[in-house]
Amino acid sequence: MLNSLWATIAVTVITSAGSQESGDEVVRVYSLQRGVWTTPSTTVFLRYEMPGSVDSVDSLSVCYRIRLERFTEYNIHLSYAIGDKEANTLLFYNMATKMLAFVNNLQQNLSMERQLEMFPETWQHLCHILHQGRHDVYWQGQMFSQGQVSNPLELPLNGTLILGQEQDTLAGDFAPSQVLHGDIAQVSLWDRALTRGEVEDLASCRRAGRGNIFSLDSSAVEVSGDVPVAQVALQELCRTSPHYLVLPEKRSVPSSLTQCHLLNATMTVPNSSEDNSRLRTALVPFMSACSSTPWKLWLGVTDAKSEGVWANLNSGDIISYHNFVAPFPYGGTVENCAALFPDGTWGDAKCDLKKCGACELNPADFLHLRGLCFENDHETRFRVEGYYSGRPLFRGYYDLLILWDTKSAQWQLKTTSNRTLASYAPSDLEEYPLGARIWQVRSLLCGTHEGGSLLLSLSACTHHHFMCRSGHCIDHRYRCNLRKDCSDGSDEDDCGVVVEGEAYRRHLPPPGPMDSAPLRLVPRVTLMRITAVDTVNMAVTVDFQVQLKWTDSRLTFTHLENTRKVVMLTHEDSDKIWLPRYRFLNLRSGQVNLLQETIQVSTATSPQLPHYNAVKMDLVYPGANNPLTITQDYMASFACPFSFLSFPFNIQTCSIDLLLQPTYEGFVEISVSNQDVAFTGMQELAFFSVESTRYSPESGGGLLRIEFELHCYGGGMVLGLFIPSLLLLAASWASLFIRWEAFLERLIMSISTLLIFYLLRLTLMQSIPSSMIIKLIDIWFFFVIIILFINIHIHIFAKEEIKTDFASQNKPLFVRPAGGAVVIVSDSAKSTPMKVLHLYRGIILPAVVIVFNIAFWLTIIILR
Ligand SMILES: *[C@@H]1O[C@H](CO)[C@@H](O)[C@H](O)[C@H]1NC(C)=O
Ligand SMILES: *[C@@H]1O[C@H](CO)[C@@H](O)[C@H](O)[C@H]1NC(C)=O
């Protein structure tokens, strides 16, 4: 509509300042350097010489409205110079979405974090108010940024004002990268500070607001170059009306909907008769291309859900406006979609028929072209605007175009200066170059020579999404989650986790946290089972697991996000990276069985967004924040020097000694600060219990010594050996108290105790480690056997002595027992042998047994 205005309305009326201050004013809109193929020119601008008579001002308000067609490096809004050296007296411009300004030749410190939400073909209203040392910037009527300027301002008003170019000297030295491509209107300068309310009125088109120093609508502006000017009702500048794009290929309704979606747009649903006629106007050029029937253009409405109730296909909402004219709709449940007739009325039809579609574009929505070498994110932006060769034209925010070339049947990536950079020949001619496609390079492009190919992608997906090959966006967490989420399944392709750089060398250990510090491996050892304790060969067989955790800051990972669980590396991945290597020092037969090995990344922290030029849109997880873990399950026999001296009350300390490869020395170390070691198996074995699993204090550097104690069960032996042998001793002792005449009974009894003890010993010997080393238990056996033997001999010798004694009675006798103490036995009571016997059974034997026991158990306690 505006286009036609520019073409037809000649500027005849110059409204004088202040004559009209109401909403139905008209303003002049100057169009600078517009057009698809326009190359920036330094000769297109507006110029105004300030009358020198005005003195310097100490307050100034500058307001204007601009609409960019495309961006350049510097989008100059306004430049005011008072001399060659003072060419930046005032300079207002934007770079991408940053607002920038110079006042009195000084770069202004505007709040840089704030971004202008500036989209092509949308009007932006800006005001700079310089007053009392402050520089307030209003954008769309709202405070945007506050800065400072020198106070007093002292700005002479005898310089040159240039719109659309930047003066490097007074009214000269223009550069092609410092131009305005687009429209400018309502430029006004006041020598006072506008109030917030005045700014709001201007921004919302309530007042045209003509400045008392300068107004683009009333001052005599000198036009250089081809600058169309149009008189436009002020209200037009604040009106937003839907932007329709006809898709001039034939598609079914679902497929049209998908295309609109891929174009970051919705399928058109006119909301008023005005919208409807605009859509009809948009259809006119494609009338014959769209369909041979009167049903030309699909609308985004359906009554599939509930017959007769028409709903918006994009949102599902029931529509309030329709333009069906009887007899339509007439298709009942068979025809559930609606199409536009050439006269603008609607008719229903079957949804799978092929017709043109139409999308409704929002100026704030855009696509990203990825895979090139742009210098900032803003340059990746593309929008669909207008047509070229009868098909939609994709226009970059800067100077790139993607257009359909009918002759070669290719989509071409071109510059606005008509240089072809790359081309893509679709297999299906109806296809748009959306999603990931391989393009043929036609002239040197981002380091790829002519004839080479480049993978480029064009889609609406932001960094926060993953782009399916088709151009659909899905959340990162659906990537590589073992489910097909893209309709083409591309979310499950390329699911390797490890990304190693060019400079990665897998034989080199990763650097430590600080450059000079060695890498620290954090161990975690689990002893799962002690399957055998071989006391004869002095070895223990253990099932155990060694886990080592480290970080490799040279790596990055992808696809960690889809699961909260750990991510196992595949063989392909683990073959790419450095893994810690170690060996065991005290293996018994030199053999170790590695049962299982897994390498994992167990966290997914600090994801980084993909680079704006990256076609592969995966989150990247730095290796420094996401440690790797290698877990190895082993079964192995370890030598363990057993000491049986205090058997069966001994405690054995066995160990598993693990040593890192000696070449790591100084580069890799084991950190044993945490005692992350445990025994998880059955603690009670046949003869031992497993206790106090720990890292030995000798661990550190490259050595990790895992110690555990085997406590031999003394209790069983006490019940099975010590108590029975004490009972046998008691029985043998008791035999000494039997009547002297019953010699045979005494003998049998004492001999049986010896035999029983011998049997007991025989059975126990099998469970006692056999070695030639003298054990305390051997001393016990020896002692008990000696005592039992002595008792038998006492019985035998006593018998002989008593016999002879009965023959020669009344002979006094002195006895010297072994201790050397002389005991005089009264000859009147009993015979001498009897006295010896009494002494032996009453004192000597019990004393010897007690003393031996005390000594024996004390030794055991001390040895333990
Ligand atoms: C356009 O893309 C952006 C970013 O992906 C999205 O937020 C927005 O909803 C899309 N708009 C439409 C109309 O699909
Ligand atoms: C662009 O260049 C091609 C050939 O190089 C030419 O045919 C075409 O007319 C040019 N287009 C414009 C708009 O200059």
PDB file of C-alpha atoms and ligand atoms in Angstrom, residues 37 388 414 418, ligand 2:
ATOM      1  CA  TRP A  37      19.458  -5.027  -5.660  1.00  0.00           C
ATOM      2  CA  TYR A 388      11.355 -13.290  -6.970  1.00  0.00           C
ATOM      3  CA  LYS A 414      23.327 -14.155  -3.758  1.00  0.00           C
ATOM      4  CA  ASN A 418      24.135  -9.887  -7.806  1.00  0.00           C
TER       5      ASN A 418
HETATM    6  C1  LIG B   2      22.318 -10.692 -12.175  1.00  0.00           C
HETATM    7  O1  LIG B   2      23.285 -11.311 -13.003  1.00  0.00           O
HETATM    8  C2  LIG B   2      22.745 -12.154 -14.005  1.00  0.00           C
HETATM    9  C3  LIG B   2      23.869 -12.789 -14.781  1.00  0.00           C
HETATM   10  O2  LIG B   2      25.046 -12.691 -14.124  1.00  0.00           O
HETATM   11  C4  LIG B   2      21.861 -11.346 -14.928  1.00  0.00           C
HETATM   12  O3  LIG B   2      21.304 -12.177 -15.885  1.00  0.00           O
HETATM   13  C5  LIG B   2      20.775 -10.699 -14.102  1.00  0.00           C
HETATM   14  O4  LIG B   2      19.989  -9.874 -14.912  1.00  0.00           O
HETATM   15  C6  LIG B   2      21.371  -9.882 -12.990  1.00  0.00           C
HETATM   16  N1  LIG B   2      20.305  -9.401 -12.165  1.00  0.00           N
HETATM   17  C7  LIG B   2      20.231  -8.144 -11.755  1.00  0.00           C
HETATM   18  C8  LIG B   2      19.051  -7.801 -10.936  1.00  0.00           C
HETATM   19  O5  LIG B   2      21.070  -7.331 -12.032  1.00  0.00           O
END
